[in-house]
Coordinates of C-alpha atoms and ligand atoms in Angstrom, one line a residue:
M1 CA -14.2 18.8 -13.1
K2 CA -17.6 19.6 -11.6
K3 CA -17.6 21.4 -8.3
Y4 CA -20.3 21.1 -5.6
S5 CA -21.7 23.9 -3.5
L6 CA -22.9 23.3 0.0
L7 CA -26.5 23.7 -1.2
S8 CA -26.0 21.0 -3.9
L9 CA -24.5 18.7 -1.3
F10 CA -27.5 19.3 0.9
T11 CA -30.1 18.7 -1.8
N12 CA -28.3 15.7 -3.2
G13 CA -28.3 14.3 0.4
L14 CA -32.1 14.8 0.5
N15 CA -32.8 13.2 -2.9
G16 CA -30.6 10.1 -2.3
H17 CA -27.7 11.3 -4.5
K18 CA -29.8 10.6 -7.6
R19 CA -28.4 13.4 -9.7
W20 CA -24.7 12.8 -8.8
P21 CA -22.7 11.6 -11.8
Q22 CA -21.1 8.2 -11.5
A23 CA -17.4 8.5 -10.6
W24 CA -16.6 5.8 -13.2
R25 CA -18.7 3.9 -15.8
D26 CA -20.1 0.5 -15.1
A27 CA -18.3 -1.0 -18.2
E28 CA -19.5 -4.0 -20.1
P29 CA -16.6 -6.3 -20.8
K30 CA -15.4 -6.5 -24.4
R31 CA -14.2 -9.8 -25.9
S32 CA -10.6 -8.6 -26.1
Y33 CA -8.3 -5.8 -24.9
D34 CA -4.8 -4.8 -25.5
V35 CA -4.1 -5.1 -21.8
V36 CA -6.1 -6.9 -19.0
I37 CA -5.2 -6.0 -15.5
I38 CA -6.4 -8.4 -12.8
G39 CA -7.1 -6.6 -9.5
G40 CA -8.9 -3.3 -8.9
G41 CA -6.8 -2.2 -5.9
G42 CA -4.5 0.7 -6.0
H43 CA -1.8 -1.0 -8.0
G44 CA -4.1 -2.3 -10.7
L45 CA -5.9 1.0 -11.1
A46 CA -2.7 3.1 -11.0
T47 CA -1.2 0.8 -13.7
A48 CA -4.3 1.4 -15.9
Y49 CA -4.1 5.1 -15.3
Y50 CA -0.5 5.5 -16.3
L51 CA -0.9 3.1 -19.3
A52 CA -3.5 5.5 -20.6
K53 CA -1.9 8.8 -19.5
K54 CA 1.7 8.2 -20.3
H55 CA 1.6 5.6 -23.1
G56 CA -1.7 6.3 -24.8
I57 CA -2.8 2.7 -24.2
T58 CA -6.5 3.0 -23.4
N59 CA -7.9 -0.4 -24.7
V60 CA -7.5 -1.7 -21.2
A61 CA -9.7 -3.5 -18.7
V62 CA -9.3 -3.7 -15.0
L63 CA -11.1 -6.9 -13.7
E64 CA -11.9 -6.9 -10.0
K65 CA -13.5 -9.9 -8.2
G66 CA -15.2 -7.7 -5.6
W67 CA -15.4 -3.9 -5.4
L68 CA -12.6 -1.4 -6.1
G69 CA -10.3 -1.0 -3.1
G70 CA -12.0 -3.9 -1.3
G71 CA -8.6 -5.7 -0.9
N72 CA -5.6 -4.4 1.0
T73 CA -5.9 -0.9 -0.5
G74 CA -9.0 -0.3 1.6
R75 CA -7.8 -2.2 4.6
N76 CA -4.4 -0.7 5.2
T77 CA -3.2 1.8 7.7
T78 CA -2.1 4.3 5.0
V79 CA 1.5 4.9 6.1
I80 CA 3.5 6.6 3.4
R81 CA 7.3 7.0 3.6
S82 CA 10.5 6.3 1.7
N83 CA 12.8 5.5 4.6
Y84 CA 14.2 2.3 3.3
F85 CA 17.8 1.1 3.6
Y86 CA 19.1 0.0 0.2
K87 CA 19.3 2.5 -2.7
E88 CA 17.1 0.3 -5.0
S89 CA 14.3 0.7 -2.4
T90 CA 14.8 4.4 -1.6
N91 CA 15.0 5.3 -5.3
F92 CA 11.7 3.5 -6.0
F93 CA 9.8 4.5 -2.8
D94 CA 11.0 8.2 -3.0
H95 CA 9.7 8.3 -6.5
S96 CA 6.4 7.1 -5.1
L97 CA 6.4 9.7 -2.3
K98 CA 7.1 12.5 -4.8
L99 CA 4.2 11.3 -7.0
Y100 CA 2.0 11.3 -3.9
E101 CA 3.0 14.9 -3.1
K102 CA 1.5 16.0 -6.5
L103 CA -1.4 13.6 -6.9
S104 CA -4.3 15.5 -5.4
L105 CA -3.6 18.4 -7.8
E106 CA -3.2 16.1 -10.7
F107 CA -6.5 14.3 -10.0
N108 CA -8.3 17.5 -8.8
Y109 CA -9.4 15.1 -6.0
N110 CA -8.3 15.4 -2.4
L111 CA -6.3 12.4 -1.2
L112 CA -6.0 14.0 2.2
L113 CA -2.2 13.5 2.2
S114 CA -0.9 14.5 5.6
Q115 CA 2.9 14.7 6.0
G116 CA 3.0 14.7 9.8
G117 CA 6.2 12.6 9.7
I118 CA 7.0 9.0 10.6
T119 CA 9.1 8.4 13.7
T120 CA 10.8 5.0 14.3
L121 CA 11.7 4.2 17.9
A122 CA 14.8 2.6 19.4
H123 CA 14.5 0.8 22.7
N124 CA 18.1 -0.2 23.4
R125 CA 21.7 0.5 22.3
H126 CA 21.5 -2.0 19.5
D127 CA 18.2 -0.6 18.1
L128 CA 19.8 2.9 18.2
E129 CA 22.9 1.8 16.3
V130 CA 20.7 0.2 13.6
L131 CA 18.6 3.4 13.3
E132 CA 21.7 5.6 13.1
R133 CA 23.0 3.4 10.3
W134 CA 19.6 3.4 8.6
A135 CA 19.1 7.2 8.9
N136 CA 22.7 7.8 7.6
S137 CA 22.1 5.5 4.7
M138 CA 19.0 7.6 3.8
Q139 CA 20.9 10.9 4.1
V140 CA 23.7 9.8 1.8
Q141 CA 20.9 8.9 -0.7
N142 CA 19.5 12.4 -0.4
V143 CA 16.3 11.3 1.4
D144 CA 15.3 13.3 4.5
S145 CA 15.9 11.7 7.9
E146 CA 16.8 13.0 11.3
M147 CA 17.9 11.3 14.5
L148 CA 15.9 12.3 17.6
T149 CA 16.6 12.2 21.3
P150 CA 13.9 10.9 23.7
E151 CA 13.1 14.5 24.7
Q152 CA 12.7 15.5 21.0
I153 CA 10.4 12.5 20.6
K154 CA 8.3 13.6 23.6
E155 CA 8.1 17.1 22.1
R156 CA 6.6 15.6 18.9
M157 CA 4.2 13.3 20.7
P158 CA 3.6 14.5 24.3
L159 CA 1.6 11.3 25.4
I160 CA 4.5 8.9 24.8
D161 CA 6.1 7.4 27.9
I162 CA 9.9 8.1 27.8
S163 CA 10.6 7.3 31.4
P164 CA 13.7 5.1 31.8
T165 CA 11.8 2.6 33.9
S166 CA 9.2 2.0 31.2
R167 CA 8.8 -1.6 30.0
Y168 CA 10.1 -0.4 26.6
P169 CA 12.5 2.5 27.5
I170 CA 13.0 4.8 24.6
W171 CA 16.6 5.4 23.7
G172 CA 15.9 7.7 20.7
G173 CA 14.6 7.4 17.2
F174 CA 14.6 8.9 13.8
V175 CA 12.0 10.8 11.8
Q176 CA 11.3 11.2 8.1
K177 CA 9.3 14.4 8.2
R178 CA 7.9 13.9 4.6
G179 CA 6.4 10.7 5.7
G180 CA 2.7 10.5 6.8
V181 CA -0.7 9.2 5.7
A182 CA -3.2 9.6 2.8
R183 CA -6.8 8.5 2.5
H184 CA -6.8 5.0 1.1
D185 CA -10.2 4.9 -0.6
A186 CA -9.5 8.3 -2.2
V187 CA -6.2 6.9 -3.7
A188 CA -8.2 4.0 -5.4
W189 CA -11.0 6.2 -6.4
G190 CA -8.8 9.0 -7.8
Y191 CA -6.9 6.5 -10.0
A192 CA -10.2 4.8 -11.0
R193 CA -11.8 8.2 -12.0
G194 CA -8.8 9.2 -13.9
A195 CA -8.4 5.9 -15.8
D196 CA -12.1 5.7 -16.6
A197 CA -12.1 9.3 -18.0
M198 CA -9.4 8.2 -20.4
G199 CA -11.4 5.2 -21.6
V200 CA -10.2 2.3 -19.4
D201 CA -13.0 -0.2 -18.7
I202 CA -13.3 -1.0 -15.0
I203 CA -15.3 -4.1 -14.3
Q204 CA -16.2 -5.1 -10.7
N205 CA -17.6 -8.4 -9.5
C206 CA -15.6 -10.1 -12.2
E207 CA -13.3 -12.8 -10.8
V208 CA -10.6 -14.2 -13.0
T209 CA -10.8 -17.9 -12.7
G210 CA -8.1 -18.9 -15.2
I211 CA -5.2 -17.5 -17.2
L212 CA -4.9 -18.7 -20.8
R213 CA -1.5 -19.6 -22.2
E214 CA -0.5 -20.6 -25.7
G215 CA 3.0 -22.1 -25.3
D216 CA 5.1 -19.6 -23.5
S217 CA 2.8 -16.7 -24.1
V218 CA -0.3 -15.4 -22.3
R219 CA -3.5 -15.1 -24.4
G220 CA -6.2 -13.9 -22.0
V221 CA -8.2 -14.7 -18.9
E222 CA -11.3 -16.7 -18.0
T223 CA -14.1 -15.0 -16.2
K224 CA -17.9 -15.4 -15.6
Y225 CA -18.3 -13.4 -18.8
G226 CA -16.3 -16.1 -20.6
V227 CA -12.9 -15.7 -22.1
I228 CA -11.5 -12.2 -22.4
K229 CA -8.6 -12.1 -24.8
A230 CA -5.4 -10.1 -24.3
D231 CA -1.8 -10.6 -25.2
K232 CA -0.7 -8.6 -22.2
V233 CA -2.1 -9.4 -18.7
A234 CA -0.9 -7.9 -15.4
M235 CA -1.5 -9.6 -12.0
C236 CA -2.0 -6.9 -9.4
V237 CA -3.7 -9.1 -6.7
A238 CA -1.9 -8.5 -3.4
G239 CA -2.7 -11.4 -1.0
H240 CA -3.5 -13.8 -3.9
T241 CA -0.5 -13.5 -6.2
S242 CA 0.5 -17.1 -5.8
V243 CA -3.1 -18.2 -6.5
L244 CA -3.1 -16.2 -9.8
G245 CA 0.5 -17.2 -10.6
A246 CA -0.5 -20.9 -10.3
M247 CA -3.3 -20.3 -12.8
A248 CA -0.5 -19.4 -15.3
G249 CA 1.7 -22.3 -14.2
L250 CA 4.1 -20.2 -12.1
E251 CA 5.2 -21.2 -8.6
L252 CA 6.0 -17.9 -6.8
P253 CA 8.3 -17.5 -3.7
I254 CA 5.5 -16.0 -1.6
V255 CA 3.8 -16.8 1.7
S256 CA 0.4 -15.3 2.4
Q257 CA -0.4 -14.2 6.0
P258 CA -3.1 -12.0 7.6
L259 CA -2.1 -8.6 8.8
Q260 CA -4.3 -6.9 11.3
A261 CA -5.2 -3.3 12.2
M262 CA -7.6 -1.8 14.7
V263 CA -9.1 1.6 15.7
S264 CA -10.2 3.0 19.0
E265 CA -13.2 5.2 19.7
P266 CA -12.5 8.8 18.4
V267 CA -10.8 11.3 20.7
K268 CA -9.6 14.9 20.4
P269 CA -6.4 15.5 18.4
C270 CA -3.5 14.2 20.5
L271 CA -1.0 12.6 18.1
D272 CA 0.5 14.1 15.0
G273 CA 2.2 11.8 12.4
V274 CA 2.9 8.1 12.7
V275 CA 5.1 6.4 15.3
L276 CA 6.4 2.9 14.8
S277 CA 8.4 0.6 17.0
P278 CA 9.7 -2.4 15.0
A279 CA 11.0 -3.9 18.2
V280 CA 7.8 -4.0 20.2
H281 CA 5.7 -4.7 17.1
A282 CA 3.3 -1.7 17.2
Y283 CA 2.6 1.4 15.3
V284 CA 0.2 4.2 16.1
S285 CA -1.4 7.2 14.4
Q286 CA -4.6 9.2 14.8
S287 CA -7.1 9.3 11.9
D288 CA -8.8 12.5 10.7
R289 CA -11.9 11.3 12.5
G290 CA -10.0 11.2 15.8
E291 CA -9.7 7.4 16.1
I292 CA -6.4 6.0 17.4
L293 CA -5.2 3.6 14.6
I294 CA -3.1 0.8 15.8
G295 CA -1.3 -2.0 13.9
G296 CA 1.4 -4.6 14.6
G297 CA 3.2 -7.5 13.1
A298 CA 1.7 -10.0 10.7
D299 CA -0.1 -13.1 12.1
R300 CA 2.3 -16.0 12.4
Y301 CA 0.7 -18.6 10.2
P302 CA -0.2 -18.6 6.5
S303 CA -3.9 -18.1 6.0
Y304 CA -6.5 -16.6 3.6
S305 CA -8.9 -15.7 6.4
Q306 CA -9.2 -12.0 6.5
R307 CA -9.6 -11.8 10.3
G308 CA -6.3 -12.4 12.2
T309 CA -5.9 -14.2 15.5
L310 CA -6.6 -12.9 19.0
P311 CA -3.1 -13.3 20.5
V312 CA -1.7 -10.9 17.9
T313 CA -4.5 -8.4 18.6
E314 CA -3.7 -8.6 22.3
E315 CA 0.1 -8.3 21.9
T316 CA -0.3 -5.3 19.5
L317 CA -2.7 -3.5 21.9
A318 CA -0.5 -4.2 24.9
A319 CA 2.5 -2.8 23.1
A320 CA 0.7 0.4 22.0
A321 CA -0.7 0.9 25.5
T322 CA 2.7 0.5 27.0
L323 CA 4.2 3.2 24.6
F324 CA 1.2 5.5 25.2
P325 CA -0.2 4.6 28.7
A326 CA -3.2 7.1 28.1
F327 CA -4.4 4.9 25.3
G328 CA -4.9 2.0 27.7
S329 CA -8.2 3.5 28.7
L330 CA -9.7 3.8 25.2
K331 CA -12.4 1.5 23.9
L332 CA -11.5 -0.6 20.9
M333 CA -14.1 0.1 18.1
R334 CA -13.1 -2.1 15.2
Q335 CA -10.5 -4.7 14.2
W336 CA -9.9 -6.1 10.7
A337 CA -7.2 -7.8 8.6
G338 CA -6.0 -8.2 5.1
I339 CA -3.9 -10.9 3.5
V340 CA -0.4 -9.9 2.6
D341 CA 2.0 -11.6 0.2
I342 CA 5.4 -11.9 1.8
S343 CA 8.5 -12.5 -0.3
P344 CA 11.8 -14.0 1.0
D345 CA 13.6 -10.6 1.1
S346 CA 10.5 -8.5 2.2
S347 CA 10.7 -6.6 -1.0
P348 CA 8.1 -6.5 -3.8
I349 CA 8.2 -8.5 -7.0
M350 CA 7.5 -6.4 -10.1
G351 CA 7.9 -6.7 -13.8
K352 CA 8.0 -9.5 -16.4
T353 CA 7.5 -13.2 -15.7
P354 CA 8.7 -16.3 -17.5
V355 CA 5.4 -16.2 -19.4
N356 CA 5.6 -13.7 -22.3
G357 CA 3.1 -10.9 -21.9
L358 CA 2.3 -11.8 -18.3
Y359 CA 3.4 -9.1 -15.7
I360 CA 3.5 -9.1 -12.0
S361 CA 3.0 -6.6 -9.2
G362 CA 3.1 -8.5 -6.0
G363 CA 4.9 -9.5 -2.9
W364 CA 4.1 -6.1 -1.4
G365 CA 3.9 -7.7 2.1
T366 CA 3.0 -5.1 4.7
G367 CA 4.0 -2.1 2.7
G368 CA 2.6 -1.6 -0.8
F369 CA 0.2 1.3 -0.2
K370 CA 3.0 3.8 -0.2
A371 CA 4.2 2.3 -3.5
I372 CA 1.0 2.6 -5.5
P373 CA 1.9 5.6 -7.6
A374 CA 5.4 4.4 -8.4
G375 CA 4.3 0.8 -8.8
G376 CA 1.6 1.8 -11.3
D377 CA 3.9 4.2 -13.1
C378 CA 6.8 1.7 -13.5
L379 CA 4.6 -1.3 -14.3
A380 CA 2.7 0.7 -17.0
Y381 CA 6.1 1.5 -18.6
T382 CA 7.2 -2.2 -18.3
I383 CA 3.9 -3.3 -20.0
A384 CA 4.0 -0.7 -22.7
N385 CA 7.7 -1.4 -23.6
D386 CA 7.8 -5.1 -22.6
K387 CA 11.0 -4.0 -20.8
P388 CA 11.4 -3.4 -17.0
H389 CA 11.5 0.3 -16.0
D390 CA 14.9 1.1 -14.5
L391 CA 13.4 1.7 -11.0
I392 CA 11.9 -1.8 -10.8
E393 CA 14.5 -3.8 -12.7
P394 CA 16.2 -4.8 -9.4
F395 CA 12.8 -6.1 -8.1
G396 CA 12.3 -8.6 -10.9
L397 CA 11.2 -12.2 -10.1
D398 CA 14.5 -13.4 -11.6
R399 CA 16.4 -11.9 -8.6
F400 CA 15.6 -15.0 -6.5
A401 CA 17.3 -17.3 -9.0
R402 CA 20.3 -15.0 -9.1
G403 CA 20.5 -14.6 -5.3
A404 CA 20.2 -10.8 -5.8
F405 CA 18.1 -10.1 -2.7
I406 CA 17.2 -6.7 -1.5
D407 CA 16.7 -7.5 2.1
E408 CA 14.5 -4.8 3.6
G409 CA 13.2 -7.0 6.5
A410 CA 14.3 -4.3 9.0
A411 CA 13.0 -1.3 7.1
A412 CA 9.7 -3.0 6.3
G413 CA 8.6 -1.4 9.6
V414 CA 6.3 -4.1 10.9
A415 CA 7.4 -7.7 11.8
H416 CA 6.6 -10.5 9.4
Ligands
FAD1 P1 -5.2 -4.9 -3.3 O1 -5.7 -3.5 -2.8 O2 -5.4 -6.0 -2.3 O3 -5.9 -5.2 -4.6 C1 -5.9 -6.5 -5.2 C2 -7.3 -6.8 -5.7 O4 -7.2 -8.0 -6.5 C3 -8.3 -7.0 -4.6 O5 -9.3 -5.9 -4.7 C4 -8.8 -8.4 -4.9 O6 -10.2 -8.4 -4.7 C5 -8.5 -8.5 -6.4 N1 -8.4 -10.0 -6.8 C6 -7.8 -11.0 -6.1 N2 -8.0 -12.1 -6.8 C7 -8.7 -11.8 -7.9 C8 -9.1 -12.5 -9.0 N3 -8.9 -13.8 -9.1 N4 -9.8 -11.9 -10.0 C9 -10.0 -10.5 -9.9 N5 -9.6 -9.8 -8.9 C10 -8.9 -10.4 -7.9 N6 1.1 -0.6 3.1 C11 1.7 0.6 3.3 O7 2.4 1.1 2.5 N7 1.5 1.3 4.4 C12 0.7 0.9 5.4 O8 0.5 1.5 6.5 C13 0.1 -0.4 5.3 N8 -0.6 -0.9 6.3 C14 -1.3 -2.1 6.1 C15 -2.1 -2.6 7.1 C16 -2.9 -3.7 6.9 C17 -3.8 -4.2 7.9 C18 -2.8 -4.4 5.6 C19 -3.6 -5.7 5.4 C20 -1.9 -4.0 4.6 C21 -1.1 -2.8 4.9 N9 -0.3 -2.3 3.9 C22 0.3 -1.1 4.1 C23 0.0 -3.1 2.6 C24 -0.9 -2.5 1.5 O9 -2.2 -2.4 1.9 C25 -0.8 -3.4 0.3 O10 0.5 -3.7 0.0 C26 -1.4 -2.6 -1.0 O11 -2.7 -2.1 -0.7 C27 -1.5 -3.6 -2.1 O12 -2.2 -3.0 -3.2 P2 -2.7 -3.8 -4.4 O13 -3.5 -2.9 -5.3 O14 -1.6 -4.6 -4.9 O15 -3.7 -4.9 -3.7
PYC2 O1 4.9 -0.1 5.2 O2 5.2 1.7 6.4 C1 4.7 0.6 6.2 C2 3.7 0.1 7.2 C3 3.4 0.6 8.3 C4 2.5 -0.1 8.9 C5 2.2 -1.1 8.0 N1 3.0 -1.0 7.0

């Protein structure tokens, strides 16, 4: 892969980047493909990458209605962790974390993975008991987790208020030290560059407006370029999974709600890692640019407006400023939202659907960024073999009919 010197960066800056090679081709859509992937977010791109890399399937198109990463992948707060409760989840999410740990090297492209740890707070005896059970469950599954006293929490993040008279007194918490953050755009771009280099066609500004079926089987999609045929189609459209599902005649158990995030003006380094309080509905980290990044629970009503409502913004900021009083004096710089698809058990829906050749990666709710490598890896396997990968078999759509829920509402981290 080409390397750039400081001089070349400088001259390219002056000439308007005219000589920089494109990171991926602007592909012309063909009339048919072996596999069409709907959605150019992290999951769609990672699925295309692993189809090509691990299964030699390169006659693949990724169709994106806007720009790559313009959905939730480019809107999320980039928390990466595998601290879930049930073994189905820890197996899957720890596979993802392990893939993340190697990905910058594999891509030769820096994803800015920063494993500063993720600390979850308890504010009363009940919270503490739940966290102890949760941390213990992770330890018996061989996933790192450590209980912390309030003093140990203060040592990790000196600006937090641990006084017993605080509005949300801190009784303790637990940390997953391998947890952290990665640069969201770089994850999408890294997978896009890799998939493109292996021959995958990435087509932006190409909305799918219909899914074609012949009896029980999928046959392709409709777009502004006309019909694009494929006997295998994957829906990787977080936020719009039920909309795409309906195009194929599927009614999915999903509710779509906005989830907000916001950043302050930049300040000097003062917070390492991520801290999350499920009880007060706020989580906080500091970006590489120095901004304090703050998020909270999902908005309360289903909606496709990518804005969020003011009461939730206010509650989230109030909670963050109560945990970290010093942040109360910061100016808010930006606020935004994405639409998240929430399933009844707060776990993703991955794998085959009742329509032959139609695959789903959805229901990621508030937590699918951390899942991108494993989601792509396992969905690619499922598509290539028309058989669910072992790690995602428990997350199939059929679990709702069987009542085999994987209820991760508590470990989802943020309220929804
Ligand atoms: P997306 O990145 O949304 O990609 C789907 C793509 O499909 C979009 O680009 C969209 O334009 C496209 N699309 C939709 N309809 C069509 C169509 N008809 N035709 C063609 N293309 C279509 N997760 C974490 O793990 N950690 C976090 O800290 C975290 N924080 C979050 C904070 C916020 C504010 C939000 C909104 C989400 C957060 N998430 C987090 C969730 C995470 O962002 C998502 O689960 C994840 O990005 C989903 O990836 P995706 O590739 O499935 O979806
Ligand atoms: O899934 O870890 C998560 C998360 C944190 C904030 C939003 N989602």
